[in-house]
mmCIF file with all atom_site columns, N, CA and C in Angstrom:
data_model
loop_
_atom_site.group_PDB
_atom_site.id
_atom_site.type_symbol
_atom_site.label_atom_id
_atom_site.label_alt_id
_atom_site.label_comp_id
_atom_site.label_asym_id
_atom_site.label_entity_id
_atom_site.label_seq_id
_atom_site.pdbx_PDB_ins_code
_atom_site.Cartn_x
_atom_site.Cartn_y
_atom_site.Cartn_z
_atom_site.occupancy
_atom_site.B_iso_or_equiv
_atom_site.pdbx_formal_charge
_atom_site.auth_seq_id
_atom_site.auth_comp_id
_atom_site.auth_asym_id
_atom_site.auth_atom_id
_atom_site.pdbx_PDB_model_num
ATOM 1   N N  . MET A 1 1  ? 91.365  107.655 79.834  1.00 0.00 ? 9  MET A N  1
ATOM 2   C CA . MET A 1 1  ? 91.673  108.735 80.948  1.00 0.00 ? 9  MET A CA 1
ATOM 3   C C  . MET A 1 1  ? 92.579  108.436 82.021  1.00 0.00 ? 9  MET A C  1
ATOM 4   N N  . HIS A 1 2  ? 93.568  109.303 82.084  1.00 0.00 ? 10 HIS A N  1
ATOM 5   C CA . HIS A 1 2  ? 94.708  108.894 83.118  1.00 0.00 ? 10 HIS A CA 1
ATOM 6   C C  . HIS A 1 2  ? 94.432  109.186 84.556  1.00 0.00 ? 10 HIS A C  1
ATOM 7   N N  . GLN A 1 3  ? 94.799  108.225 85.377  1.00 0.00 ? 11 GLN A N  1
ATOM 8   C CA . GLN A 1 3  ? 94.353  108.449 86.849  1.00 0.00 ? 11 GLN A CA 1
ATOM 9   C C  . GLN A 1 3  ? 95.676  108.535 87.657  1.00 0.00 ? 11 GLN A C  1
ATOM 10  N N  . LEU A 1 4  ? 95.846  109.546 88.722  1.00 0.00 ? 12 LEU A N  1
ATOM 11  C CA . LEU A 1 4  ? 96.908  109.589 89.448  1.00 0.00 ? 12 LEU A CA 1
ATOM 12  C C  . LEU A 1 4  ? 97.052  108.606 90.681  1.00 0.00 ? 12 LEU A C  1
ATOM 13  N N  . ILE A 1 5  ? 98.252  107.870 90.235  1.00 0.00 ? 13 ILE A N  1
ATOM 14  C CA . ILE A 1 5  ? 98.612  106.690 91.195  1.00 0.00 ? 13 ILE A CA 1
ATOM 15  C C  . ILE A 1 5  ? 99.841  106.763 91.617  1.00 0.00 ? 13 ILE A C  1
ATOM 16  N N  . THR A 1 6  ? 100.285 106.075 92.857  1.00 0.00 ? 14 THR A N  1
ATOM 17  C CA . THR A 1 6  ? 101.534 105.719 93.274  1.00 0.00 ? 14 THR A CA 1
ATOM 18  C C  . THR A 1 6  ? 101.956 104.482 92.820  1.00 0.00 ? 14 THR A C  1
ATOM 19  N N  . LEU A 1 7  ? 102.987 104.469 92.090  1.00 0.00 ? 15 LEU A N  1
ATOM 20  C CA . LEU A 1 7  ? 103.566 103.210 91.190  1.00 0.00 ? 15 LEU A CA 1
ATOM 21  C C  . LEU A 1 7  ? 104.255 102.383 92.543  1.00 0.00 ? 15 LEU A C  1
ATOM 22  N N  . SER A 1 8  ? 103.829 101.265 91.957  1.00 0.00 ? 16 SER A N  1
ATOM 23  C CA . SER A 1 8  ? 104.489 99.811  93.006  1.00 0.00 ? 16 SER A CA 1
ATOM 24  C C  . SER A 1 8  ? 105.635 99.441  92.285  1.00 0.00 ? 16 SER A C  1
ATOM 25  N N  . ASP A 1 9  ? 106.074 99.468  90.916  1.00 0.00 ? 17 ASP A N  1
ATOM 26  C CA . ASP A 1 9  ? 107.049 99.328  90.209  1.00 0.00 ? 17 ASP A CA 1
ATOM 27  C C  . ASP A 1 9  ? 107.655 100.161 89.388  1.00 0.00 ? 17 ASP A C  1
ATOM 28  N N  . ARG A 1 10 ? 108.712 100.270 89.245  1.00 0.00 ? 18 ARG A N  1
ATOM 29  C CA . ARG A 1 10 ? 109.400 101.192 88.112  1.00 0.00 ? 18 ARG A CA 1
ATOM 30  C C  . ARG A 1 10 ? 108.707 101.283 86.775  1.00 0.00 ? 18 ARG A C  1
ATOM 31  N N  . MET A 1 11 ? 108.707 102.292 86.231  1.00 0.00 ? 19 MET A N  1
ATOM 32  C CA . MET A 1 11 ? 108.041 102.640 84.867  1.00 0.00 ? 19 MET A CA 1
ATOM 33  C C  . MET A 1 11 ? 108.670 103.566 84.018  1.00 0.00 ? 19 MET A C  1
ATOM 34  N N  . LYS A 1 12 ? 108.230 103.503 82.640  1.00 0.00 ? 20 LYS A N  1
ATOM 35  C CA . LYS A 1 12 ? 108.996 104.492 81.943  1.00 0.00 ? 20 LYS A CA 1
ATOM 36  C C  . LYS A 1 12 ? 107.874 105.533 81.421  1.00 0.00 ? 20 LYS A C  1
ATOM 37  N N  . CYS A 1 13 ? 108.255 106.733 81.488  1.00 0.00 ? 21 CYS A N  1
ATOM 38  C CA . CYS A 1 13 ? 107.191 107.735 80.943  1.00 0.00 ? 21 CYS A CA 1
ATOM 39  C C  . CYS A 1 13 ? 106.918 107.657 79.503  1.00 0.00 ? 21 CYS A C  1
ATOM 40  N N  . ALA A 1 14 ? 105.828 107.482 79.028  1.00 0.00 ? 22 ALA A N  1
ATOM 41  C CA . ALA A 1 14 ? 105.191 107.220 77.727  1.00 0.00 ? 22 ALA A CA 1
ATOM 42  C C  . ALA A 1 14 ? 105.746 108.348 76.895  1.00 0.00 ? 22 ALA A C  1
ATOM 43  N N  . ILE A 1 15 ? 105.736 109.789 77.392  1.00 0.00 ? 23 ILE A N  1
ATOM 44  C CA . ILE A 1 15 ? 106.165 110.653 76.425  1.00 0.00 ? 23 ILE A CA 1
ATOM 45  C C  . ILE A 1 15 ? 107.690 110.957 76.351  1.00 0.00 ? 23 ILE A C  1
ATOM 46  N N  . THR A 1 16 ? 108.312 111.098 77.656  1.00 0.00 ? 24 THR A N  1
ATOM 47  C CA . THR A 1 16 ? 109.732 111.370 77.726  1.00 0.00 ? 24 THR A CA 1
ATOM 48  C C  . THR A 1 16 ? 110.693 110.230 77.662  1.00 0.00 ? 24 THR A C  1
ATOM 49  N N  . GLY A 1 17 ? 110.239 108.963 77.932  1.00 0.00 ? 25 GLY A N  1
ATOM 50  C CA . GLY A 1 17 ? 111.147 107.829 78.210  1.00 0.00 ? 25 GLY A CA 1
ATOM 51  C C  . GLY A 1 17 ? 112.029 107.824 79.583  1.00 0.00 ? 25 GLY A C  1
ATOM 52  N N  . THR A 1 18 ? 111.779 109.038 80.406  1.00 0.00 ? 26 THR A N  1
ATOM 53  C CA . THR A 1 18 ? 112.398 108.801 81.561  1.00 0.00 ? 26 THR A CA 1
ATOM 54  C C  . THR A 1 18 ? 111.785 107.872 82.751  1.00 0.00 ? 26 THR A C  1
ATOM 55  N N  . ILE A 1 19 ? 112.636 107.292 83.527  1.00 0.00 ? 27 ILE A N  1
ATOM 56  C CA . ILE A 1 19 ? 112.257 106.485 84.380  1.00 0.00 ? 27 ILE A CA 1
ATOM 57  C C  . ILE A 1 19 ? 111.484 107.108 85.644  1.00 0.00 ? 27 ILE A C  1
ATOM 58  N N  . ILE A 1 20 ? 110.385 106.586 85.865  1.00 0.00 ? 28 ILE A N  1
ATOM 59  C CA . ILE A 1 20 ? 109.718 106.937 87.242  1.00 0.00 ? 28 ILE A CA 1
ATOM 60  C C  . ILE A 1 20 ? 109.789 105.762 88.135  1.00 0.00 ? 28 ILE A C  1
ATOM 61  N N  . ASP A 1 21 ? 110.584 106.209 89.232  1.00 0.00 ? 29 ASP A N  1
ATOM 62  C CA . ASP A 1 21 ? 110.881 105.273 90.209  1.00 0.00 ? 29 ASP A CA 1
ATOM 63  C C  . ASP A 1 21 ? 109.575 104.757 91.082  1.00 0.00 ? 29 ASP A C  1
ATOM 64  N N  . LYS A 1 22 ? 109.647 103.467 91.750  1.00 0.00 ? 30 LYS A N  1
ATOM 65  C CA . LYS A 1 22 ? 108.684 103.106 92.615  1.00 0.00 ? 30 LYS A CA 1
ATOM 66  C C  . LYS A 1 22 ? 108.745 103.835 93.697  1.00 0.00 ? 30 LYS A C  1
ATOM 67  N N  . GLY A 1 23 ? 107.134 104.026 94.027  1.00 0.00 ? 31 GLY A N  1
ATOM 68  C CA . GLY A 1 23 ? 106.966 104.873 95.176  1.00 0.00 ? 31 GLY A CA 1
ATOM 69  C C  . GLY A 1 23 ? 106.494 106.529 94.864  1.00 0.00 ? 31 GLY A C  1
ATOM 70  N N  . GLU A 1 24 ? 106.669 106.551 93.486  1.00 0.00 ? 32 GLU A N  1
ATOM 71  C CA . GLU A 1 24 ? 106.542 108.139 93.030  1.00 0.00 ? 32 GLU A CA 1
ATOM 72  C C  . GLU A 1 24 ? 105.128 108.064 92.384  1.00 0.00 ? 32 GLU A C  1
ATOM 73  N N  . GLN A 1 25 ? 104.402 109.331 92.270  1.00 0.00 ? 33 GLN A N  1
ATOM 74  C CA . GLN A 1 25 ? 103.146 109.328 91.567  1.00 0.00 ? 33 GLN A CA 1
ATOM 75  C C  . GLN A 1 25 ? 103.469 109.746 90.186  1.00 0.00 ? 33 GLN A C  1
ATOM 76  N N  . ALA A 1 26 ? 102.293 109.052 89.683  1.00 0.00 ? 34 ALA A N  1
ATOM 77  C CA . ALA A 1 26 ? 102.301 109.328 87.880  1.00 0.00 ? 34 ALA A CA 1
ATOM 78  C C  . ALA A 1 26 ? 100.765 108.840 87.509  1.00 0.00 ? 34 ALA A C  1
ATOM 79  N N  . TYR A 1 27 ? 100.678 109.503 86.456  1.00 0.00 ? 35 TYR A N  1
ATOM 80  C CA . TYR A 1 27 ? 99.347  109.293 85.829  1.00 0.00 ? 35 TYR A CA 1
ATOM 81  C C  . TYR A 1 27 ? 99.381  108.008 84.884  1.00 0.00 ? 35 TYR A C  1
ATOM 82  N N  . TYR A 1 28 ? 98.555  107.145 85.273  1.00 0.00 ? 36 TYR A N  1
ATOM 83  C CA . TYR A 1 28 ? 98.460  105.780 84.675  1.00 0.00 ? 36 TYR A CA 1
ATOM 84  C C  . TYR A 1 28 ? 97.119  105.742 83.962  1.00 0.00 ? 36 TYR A C  1
ATOM 85  N N  . ASN A 1 29 ? 97.230  104.893 82.584  1.00 0.00 ? 37 ASN A N  1
ATOM 86  C CA . ASN A 1 29 ? 96.119  105.012 82.015  1.00 0.00 ? 37 ASN A CA 1
ATOM 87  C C  . ASN A 1 29 ? 95.924  103.478 81.823  1.00 0.00 ? 37 ASN A C  1
ATOM 88  N N  . TYR A 1 30 ? 94.775  103.045 82.314  1.00 0.00 ? 38 TYR A N  1
ATOM 89  C CA . TYR A 1 30 ? 94.565  101.389 82.488  1.00 0.00 ? 38 TYR A CA 1
ATOM 90  C C  . TYR A 1 30 ? 94.010  100.936 81.051  1.00 0.00 ? 38 TYR A C  1
ATOM 91  N N  . GLN A 1 31 ? 93.710  101.451 80.320  1.00 0.00 ? 39 GLN A N  1
ATOM 92  C CA . GLN A 1 31 ? 93.427  101.052 78.783  1.00 0.00 ? 39 GLN A CA 1
ATOM 93  C C  . GLN A 1 31 ? 94.716  100.781 77.896  1.00 0.00 ? 39 GLN A C  1
ATOM 94  N N  . THR A 1 32 ? 95.593  101.667 77.945  1.00 0.00 ? 40 THR A N  1
ATOM 95  C CA . THR A 1 32 ? 96.768  101.804 77.041  1.00 0.00 ? 40 THR A CA 1
ATOM 96  C C  . THR A 1 32 ? 97.920  100.834 78.209  1.00 0.00 ? 40 THR A C  1
ATOM 97  N N  . LYS A 1 33 ? 97.614  101.165 79.357  1.00 0.00 ? 41 LYS A N  1
ATOM 98  C CA . LYS A 1 33 ? 98.626  100.466 80.378  1.00 0.00 ? 41 LYS A CA 1
ATOM 99  C C  . LYS A 1 33 ? 100.196 101.179 80.140  1.00 0.00 ? 41 LYS A C  1
ATOM 100 N N  . ASN A 1 34 ? 100.066 102.832 79.915  1.00 0.00 ? 42 ASN A N  1
ATOM 101 C CA . ASN A 1 34 ? 101.171 103.336 79.852  1.00 0.00 ? 42 ASN A CA 1
ATOM 102 C C  . ASN A 1 34 ? 101.170 104.384 81.061  1.00 0.00 ? 42 ASN A C  1
ATOM 103 N N  . CYS A 1 35 ? 102.147 104.956 81.807  1.00 0.00 ? 43 CYS A N  1
ATOM 104 C CA . CYS A 1 35 ? 102.047 105.920 82.641  1.00 0.00 ? 43 CYS A CA 1
ATOM 105 C C  . CYS A 1 35 ? 102.831 107.205 82.141  1.00 0.00 ? 43 CYS A C  1
ATOM 106 N N  . ILE A 1 36 ? 102.700 108.569 82.637  1.00 0.00 ? 44 ILE A N  1
ATOM 107 C CA . ILE A 1 36 ? 103.056 109.795 82.129  1.00 0.00 ? 44 ILE A CA 1
ATOM 108 C C  . ILE A 1 36 ? 103.590 110.509 83.644  1.00 0.00 ? 44 ILE A C  1
ATOM 109 N N  . HIS A 1 37 ? 104.842 110.949 83.325  1.00 0.00 ? 45 HIS A N  1
ATOM 110 C CA . HIS A 1 37 ? 105.350 111.801 84.700  1.00 0.00 ? 45 HIS A CA 1
ATOM 111 C C  . HIS A 1 37 ? 104.406 112.971 84.935  1.00 0.00 ? 45 HIS A C  1
ATOM 112 N N  . PRO A 1 38 ? 104.055 113.214 85.987  1.00 0.00 ? 46 PRO A N  1
ATOM 113 C CA . PRO A 1 38 ? 102.950 114.399 86.547  1.00 0.00 ? 46 PRO A CA 1
ATOM 114 C C  . PRO A 1 38 ? 103.555 115.708 85.904  1.00 0.00 ? 46 PRO A C  1
ATOM 115 N N  . LEU A 1 39 ? 104.580 116.160 85.660  1.00 0.00 ? 47 LEU A N  1
ATOM 116 C CA . LEU A 1 39 ? 104.910 117.299 85.041  1.00 0.00 ? 47 LEU A CA 1
ATOM 117 C C  . LEU A 1 39 ? 104.656 117.269 83.598  1.00 0.00 ? 47 LEU A C  1
ATOM 118 N N  . GLU A 1 40 ? 104.967 116.529 82.859  1.00 0.00 ? 48 GLU A N  1
ATOM 119 C CA . GLU A 1 40 ? 104.508 116.169 81.521  1.00 0.00 ? 48 GLU A CA 1
ATOM 120 C C  . GLU A 1 40 ? 103.059 116.174 81.305  1.00 0.00 ? 48 GLU A C  1
ATOM 121 N N  . TYR A 1 41 ? 102.250 115.431 82.326  1.00 0.00 ? 49 TYR A N  1
ATOM 122 C CA . TYR A 1 41 ? 100.569 115.293 81.992  1.00 0.00 ? 49 TYR A CA 1
ATOM 123 C C  . TYR A 1 41 ? 100.427 116.969 82.215  1.00 0.00 ? 49 TYR A C  1
ATOM 124 N N  . GLU A 1 42 ? 100.883 117.761 83.404  1.00 0.00 ? 50 GLU A N  1
ATOM 125 C CA . GLU A 1 42 ? 100.456 118.867 83.606  1.00 0.00 ? 50 GLU A CA 1
ATOM 126 C C  . GLU A 1 42 ? 100.521 120.085 82.465  1.00 0.00 ? 50 GLU A C  1
ATOM 127 N N  . LYS A 1 43 ? 101.830 119.783 81.816  1.00 0.00 ? 51 LYS A N  1
ATOM 128 C CA . LYS A 1 43 ? 102.042 120.492 80.740  1.00 0.00 ? 51 LYS A CA 1
ATOM 129 C C  . LYS A 1 43 ? 101.062 120.282 79.487  1.00 0.00 ? 51 LYS A C  1
ATOM 130 N N  . ASN A 1 44 ? 100.879 119.041 79.089  1.00 0.00 ? 52 ASN A N  1
ATOM 131 C CA . ASN A 1 44 ? 100.033 118.637 78.486  1.00 0.00 ? 52 ASN A CA 1
ATOM 132 C C  . ASN A 1 44 ? 98.417  119.185 78.460  1.00 0.00 ? 52 ASN A C  1
ATOM 133 N N  . MET A 1 45 ? 98.048  119.142 79.676  1.00 0.00 ? 53 MET A N  1
ATOM 134 C CA . MET A 1 45 ? 96.458  119.729 80.045  1.00 0.00 ? 53 MET A CA 1
ATOM 135 C C  . MET A 1 45 ? 96.651  121.178 80.037  1.00 0.00 ? 53 MET A C  1
ATOM 136 N N  . ARG A 1 46 ? 97.449  121.970 80.460  1.00 0.00 ? 54 ARG A N  1
ATOM 137 C CA . ARG A 1 46 ? 97.618  123.220 80.104  1.00 0.00 ? 54 ARG A CA 1
ATOM 138 C C  . ARG A 1 46 ? 97.596  123.740 78.831  1.00 0.00 ? 54 ARG A C  1
ATOM 139 N N  . GLN A 1 47 ? 98.339  122.929 77.937  1.00 0.00 ? 55 GLN A N  1
ATOM 140 C CA . GLN A 1 47 ? 98.124  123.322 76.336  1.00 0.00 ? 55 GLN A CA 1
ATOM 141 C C  . GLN A 1 47 ? 96.873  122.790 75.535  1.00 0.00 ? 55 GLN A C  1
ATOM 142 N N  . THR A 1 48 ? 96.201  121.938 76.112  1.00 0.00 ? 56 THR A N  1
ATOM 143 C CA . THR A 1 48 ? 95.108  121.331 75.686  1.00 0.00 ? 56 THR A CA 1
ATOM 144 C C  . THR A 1 48 ? 93.952  122.150 75.977  1.00 0.00 ? 56 THR A C  1
ATOM 145 N N  . LYS A 1 49 ? 93.785  122.645 77.563  1.00 0.00 ? 57 LYS A N  1
ATOM 146 C CA . LYS A 1 49 ? 92.672  123.255 78.116  1.00 0.00 ? 57 LYS A CA 1
ATOM 147 C C  . LYS A 1 49 ? 91.539  122.555 78.446  1.00 0.00 ? 57 LYS A C  1
ATOM 148 N N  . ILE A 1 50 ? 91.971  121.367 78.827  1.00 0.00 ? 58 ILE A N  1
ATOM 149 C CA . ILE A 1 50 ? 90.921  120.330 79.255  1.00 0.00 ? 58 ILE A CA 1
ATOM 150 C C  . ILE A 1 50 ? 91.427  119.884 80.450  1.00 0.00 ? 58 ILE A C  1
ATOM 151 N N  . GLY A 1 51 ? 90.618  119.234 81.398  1.00 0.00 ? 59 GLY A N  1
ATOM 152 C CA . GLY A 1 51 ? 90.796  118.520 82.529  1.00 0.00 ? 59 GLY A CA 1
ATOM 153 C C  . GLY A 1 51 ? 90.656  119.236 83.944  1.00 0.00 ? 59 GLY A C  1
ATOM 154 N N  . ASP A 1 52 ? 90.848  118.705 85.031  1.00 0.00 ? 60 ASP A N  1
ATOM 155 C CA . ASP A 1 52 ? 90.695  119.332 86.163  1.00 0.00 ? 60 ASP A CA 1
ATOM 156 C C  . ASP A 1 52 ? 91.292  120.547 86.399  1.00 0.00 ? 60 ASP A C  1
ATOM 157 N N  . PRO A 1 53 ? 90.878  121.341 86.941  1.00 0.00 ? 61 PRO A N  1
ATOM 158 C CA . PRO A 1 53 ? 91.672  122.703 87.261  1.00 0.00 ? 61 PRO A CA 1
ATOM 159 C C  . PRO A 1 53 ? 92.582  122.970 87.949  1.00 0.00 ? 61 PRO A C  1
ATOM 160 N N  . LYS A 1 54 ? 92.722  121.816 88.997  1.00 0.00 ? 62 LYS A N  1
ATOM 161 C CA . LYS A 1 54 ? 93.777  121.611 90.016  1.00 0.00 ? 62 LYS A CA 1
ATOM 162 C C  . LYS A 1 54 ? 94.655  120.905 89.395  1.00 0.00 ? 62 LYS A C  1
ATOM 163 N N  . THR A 1 55 ? 95.782  121.369 89.632  1.00 0.00 ? 63 THR A N  1
ATOM 164 C CA . THR A 1 55 ? 97.218  120.967 89.434  1.00 0.00 ? 63 THR A CA 1
ATOM 165 C C  . THR A 1 55 ? 97.656  119.527 90.148  1.00 0.00 ? 63 THR A C  1
ATOM 166 N N  . TYR A 1 56 ? 98.764  119.091 89.641  1.00 0.00 ? 64 TYR A N  1
ATOM 167 C CA . TYR A 1 56 ? 99.108  117.827 90.535  1.00 0.00 ? 64 TYR A CA 1
ATOM 168 C C  . TYR A 1 56 ? 100.097 118.442 91.653  1.00 0.00 ? 64 TYR A C  1
ATOM 169 N N  . PHE A 1 57 ? 100.395 119.682 91.867  1.00 0.00 ? 65 PHE A N  1
ATOM 170 C CA . PHE A 1 57 ? 101.131 120.088 93.084  1.00 0.00 ? 65 PHE A CA 1
ATOM 171 C C  . PHE A 1 57 ? 100.001 120.593 93.957  1.00 0.00 ? 65 PHE A C  1
ATOM 172 N N  . THR A 1 58 ? 98.843  120.966 93.522  1.00 0.00 ? 66 THR A N  1
ATOM 173 C CA . THR A 1 58 ? 97.830  121.251 94.716  1.00 0.00 ? 66 THR A CA 1
ATOM 174 C C  . THR A 1 58 ? 97.217  120.047 95.165  1.00 0.00 ? 66 THR A C  1
ATOM 175 N N  . ARG A 1 59 ? 96.985  118.911 94.491  1.00 0.00 ? 67 ARG A N  1
ATOM 176 C CA . ARG A 1 59 ? 96.743  117.554 95.098  1.00 0.00 ? 67 ARG A CA 1
ATOM 177 C C  . ARG A 1 59 ? 97.775  116.836 95.857  1.00 0.00 ? 67 ARG A C  1
ATOM 178 N N  . LEU A 1 60 ? 99.109  117.121 95.309  1.00 0.00 ? 68 LEU A N  1
ATOM 179 C CA . LEU A 1 60 ? 100.027 116.650 96.342  1.00 0.00 ? 68 LEU A CA 1
ATOM 180 C C  . LEU A 1 60 ? 100.158 117.446 97.520  1.00 0.00 ? 68 LEU A C  1
ATOM 181 N N  . GLN A 1 61 ? 99.807  118.761 97.543  1.00 0.00 ? 69 GLN A N  1
ATOM 182 C CA . GLN A 1 61 ? 99.969  119.530 98.853  1.00 0.00 ? 69 GLN A CA 1
ATOM 183 C C  . GLN A 1 61 ? 98.720  119.190 99.747  1.00 0.00 ? 69 GLN A C  1
ATOM 184 N N  . LYS A 1 62 ? 97.784  118.870 99.179  1.00 0.00 ? 70 LYS A N  1
ATOM 185 C CA . LYS A 1 62 ? 96.379  118.188 100.271 1.00 0.00 ? 70 LYS A CA 1
ATOM 186 C C  . LYS A 1 62 ? 96.914  116.867 100.750 1.00 0.00 ? 70 LYS A C  1
ATOM 187 N N  . LEU A 1 63 ? 97.624  116.114 99.937  1.00 0.00 ? 71 LEU A N  1
ATOM 188 C CA . LEU A 1 63 ? 97.878  114.674 100.400 1.00 0.00 ? 71 LEU A CA 1
ATOM 189 C C  . LEU A 1 63 ? 98.905  114.726 101.418 1.00 0.00 ? 71 LEU A C  1
ATOM 190 N N  . ASN A 1 64 ? 99.712  115.903 101.440 1.00 0.00 ? 72 ASN A N  1
ATOM 191 C CA . ASN A 1 64 ? 100.837 115.974 102.292 1.00 0.00 ? 72 ASN A CA 1
ATOM 192 C C  . ASN A 1 64 ? 100.644 116.540 103.693 1.00 0.00 ? 72 ASN A C  1
ATOM 193 N N  . LYS A 1 65 ? 99.299  117.205 103.757 1.00 0.00 ? 73 LYS A N  1
ATOM 194 C CA . LYS A 1 65 ? 98.749  117.864 104.884 1.00 0.00 ? 73 LYS A CA 1
ATOM 195 C C  . LYS A 1 65 ? 98.816  116.951 106.325 1.00 0.00 ? 73 LYS A C  1
#
């Protein structure tokens, strides 16, 4: 299961291969040790219809209040 974290190092998105910079948020899987960009994760969750109904943007908005 992926967990939303703030990256301490630059990492590569496992789906698209784009670089996610240090300090940005990404979904990280501790078992497979890979990360997914939040936009890709939310897109995949919408397609599969599983997961938390709250989106990354809703959680981010609450964090920034």
